[in-house]
Structures are given as C-alpha cells and as structure tokens.
GROMACS .gro file of C-alpha atoms in nm:
model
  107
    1UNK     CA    1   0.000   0.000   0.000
    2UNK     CA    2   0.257   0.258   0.089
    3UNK     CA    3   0.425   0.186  -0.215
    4UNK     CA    4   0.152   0.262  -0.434
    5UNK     CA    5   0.133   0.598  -0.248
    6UNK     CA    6   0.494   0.663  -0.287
    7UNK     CA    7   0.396   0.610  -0.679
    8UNK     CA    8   0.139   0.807  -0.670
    9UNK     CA    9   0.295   1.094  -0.535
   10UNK     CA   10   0.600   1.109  -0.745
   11UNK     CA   11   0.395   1.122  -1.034
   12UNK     CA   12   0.160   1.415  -0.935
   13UNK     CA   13   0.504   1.563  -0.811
   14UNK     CA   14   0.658   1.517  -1.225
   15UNK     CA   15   0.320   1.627  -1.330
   16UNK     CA   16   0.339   1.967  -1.143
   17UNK     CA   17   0.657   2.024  -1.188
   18UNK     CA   18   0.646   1.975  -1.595
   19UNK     CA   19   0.348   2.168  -1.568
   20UNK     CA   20   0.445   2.468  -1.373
   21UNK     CA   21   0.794   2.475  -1.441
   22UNK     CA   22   0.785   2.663  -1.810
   23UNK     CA   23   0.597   2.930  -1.623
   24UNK     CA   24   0.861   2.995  -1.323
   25UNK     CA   25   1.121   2.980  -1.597
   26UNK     CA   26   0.985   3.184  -1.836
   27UNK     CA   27   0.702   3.401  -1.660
   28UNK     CA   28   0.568   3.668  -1.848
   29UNK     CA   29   0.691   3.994  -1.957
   30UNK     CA   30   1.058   3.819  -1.992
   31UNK     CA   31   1.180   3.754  -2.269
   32UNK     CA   32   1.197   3.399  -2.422
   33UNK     CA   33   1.570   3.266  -2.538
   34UNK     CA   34   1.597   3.179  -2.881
   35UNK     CA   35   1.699   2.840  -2.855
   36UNK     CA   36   1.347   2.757  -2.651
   37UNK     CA   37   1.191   2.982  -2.961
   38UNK     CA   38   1.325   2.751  -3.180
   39UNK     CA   39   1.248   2.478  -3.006
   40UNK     CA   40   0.900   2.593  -3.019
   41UNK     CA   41   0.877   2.640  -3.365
   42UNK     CA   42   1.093   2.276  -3.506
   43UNK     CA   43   0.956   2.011  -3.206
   44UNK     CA   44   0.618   2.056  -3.345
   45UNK     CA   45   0.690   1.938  -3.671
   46UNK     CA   46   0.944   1.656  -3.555
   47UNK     CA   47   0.688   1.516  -3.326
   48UNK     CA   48   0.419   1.532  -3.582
   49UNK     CA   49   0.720   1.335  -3.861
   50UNK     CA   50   0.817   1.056  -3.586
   51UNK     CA   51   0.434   0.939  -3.531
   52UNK     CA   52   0.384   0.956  -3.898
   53UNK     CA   53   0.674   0.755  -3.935
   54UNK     CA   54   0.574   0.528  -3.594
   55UNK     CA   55   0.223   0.436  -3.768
   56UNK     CA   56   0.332   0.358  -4.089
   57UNK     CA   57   0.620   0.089  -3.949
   58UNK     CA   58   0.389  -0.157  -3.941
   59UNK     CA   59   0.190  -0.152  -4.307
   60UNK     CA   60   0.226  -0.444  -4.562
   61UNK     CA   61   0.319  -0.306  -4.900
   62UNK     CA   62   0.331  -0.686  -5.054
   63UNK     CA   63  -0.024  -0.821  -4.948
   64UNK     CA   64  -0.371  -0.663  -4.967
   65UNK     CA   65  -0.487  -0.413  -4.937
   66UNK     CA   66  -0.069  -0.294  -5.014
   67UNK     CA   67  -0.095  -0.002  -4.766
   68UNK     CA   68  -0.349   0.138  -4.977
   69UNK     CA   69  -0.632   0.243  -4.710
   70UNK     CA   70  -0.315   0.393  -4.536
   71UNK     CA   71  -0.192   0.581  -4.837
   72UNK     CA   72  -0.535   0.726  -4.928
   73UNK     CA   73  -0.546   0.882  -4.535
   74UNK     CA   74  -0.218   1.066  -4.533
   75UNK     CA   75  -0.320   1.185  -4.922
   76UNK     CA   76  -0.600   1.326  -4.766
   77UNK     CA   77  -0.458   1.461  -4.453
   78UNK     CA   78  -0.235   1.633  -4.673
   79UNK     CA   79  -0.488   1.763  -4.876
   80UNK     CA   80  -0.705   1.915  -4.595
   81UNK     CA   81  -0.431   2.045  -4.392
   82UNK     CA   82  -0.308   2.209  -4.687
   83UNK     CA   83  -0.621   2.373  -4.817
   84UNK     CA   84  -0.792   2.456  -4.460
   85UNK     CA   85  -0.460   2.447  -4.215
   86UNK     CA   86  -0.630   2.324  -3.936
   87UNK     CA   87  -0.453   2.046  -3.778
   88UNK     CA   88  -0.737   1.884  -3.554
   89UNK     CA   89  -0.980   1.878  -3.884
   90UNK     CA   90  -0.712   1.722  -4.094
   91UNK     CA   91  -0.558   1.444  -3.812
   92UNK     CA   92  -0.997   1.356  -3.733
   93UNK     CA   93  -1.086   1.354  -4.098
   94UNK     CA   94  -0.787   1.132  -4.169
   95UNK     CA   95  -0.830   0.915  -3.880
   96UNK     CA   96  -1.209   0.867  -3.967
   97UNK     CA   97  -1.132   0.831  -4.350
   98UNK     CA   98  -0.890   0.540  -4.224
   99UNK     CA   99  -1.094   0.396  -4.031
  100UNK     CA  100  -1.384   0.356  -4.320
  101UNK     CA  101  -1.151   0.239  -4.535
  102UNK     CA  102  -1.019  -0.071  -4.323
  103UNK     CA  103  -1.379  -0.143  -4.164
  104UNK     CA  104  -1.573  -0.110  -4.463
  105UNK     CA  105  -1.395  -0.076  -4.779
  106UNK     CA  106  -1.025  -0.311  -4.715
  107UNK     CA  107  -1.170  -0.595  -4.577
   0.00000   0.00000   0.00000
C-alpha cells in the first residue's frame, strides 16, 4: 500500500513540476531565449514526422490491401491540412477516413 502511495505521489510531483515549471522559468513579460523559440517552432513538426513515421512501421506493401487504405489517409490529410490548415480537422478527418476504409472498404 505505501508503495503505491509513494507512486502516486511522485507522479503528481513530475506532473506539477512539468506543468508549472515553463511558467517559473519563463514568466511573463521576460523575454523567451531563442533556442526555446526555436524549439517551439521545429519540435512541433518533428513530433508530428516521428508518429507519422511510428504508424506507418507496421503496413504491408506486398499483401492486400498494399498499404493502400493507409496511403489514401495521409493523401488526404495532406490535402485538408493544406487547403484549410487546421490540424485537428485534418488528423480527425484522416483518422475517420482510415478507419472507413479498413472497416468497410479493405476488408
């Protein structure tokens, strides 16, 4: 039992602390360094690249349906995020378009 506590604690103690942490650093009115500016503008798209690349590991190019369902989503993800620039609409639409295609369509 008191190890579960312990647990507990020390991860509502990391939570508040990566929570709060940003803001004692870099509290308003003070100017943010450019390296954290940059980091701000690059991690973005390098997260959004590595789980692109993290679901795709896994799709069959050599047996049906050749990664085709999967192909037709990111097409279309592309295509929405580039014509409306939303990112929710585009990951939702693509993840619902996906999900059509394998249930219904891919068999």
């Amino acid at each position: 039992m008191i190890s579960y506590l312990l647990i507990i604690i020390s991860m509502v103690a990391a939570t508040v602390i990566t929570r709060f942490l940003p803001f004692i650093m870099f509290p308003a009115g003070k100017e943010t360094p450019p390296y954290i500016a940059y980091l701000g503008k690059t991690l973005p798209y390098a997260t959004i690249g590595l789980l692109v690349v993290y679901c795709l590991k896994g799709v069959s190019f050599q047996s049906y349906p050749y990664g085709l369902s999967e192909a037709l989503s990111v097409v279309l993800i592309v295509i929405l995020h580039h014509i409306k620039g939303n990112s929710l609409l585009s990951i939702g639409a693509g993840t619902a378009f996906y999900m059509i295609l394998t249930q219904l369509i891919f068999r």
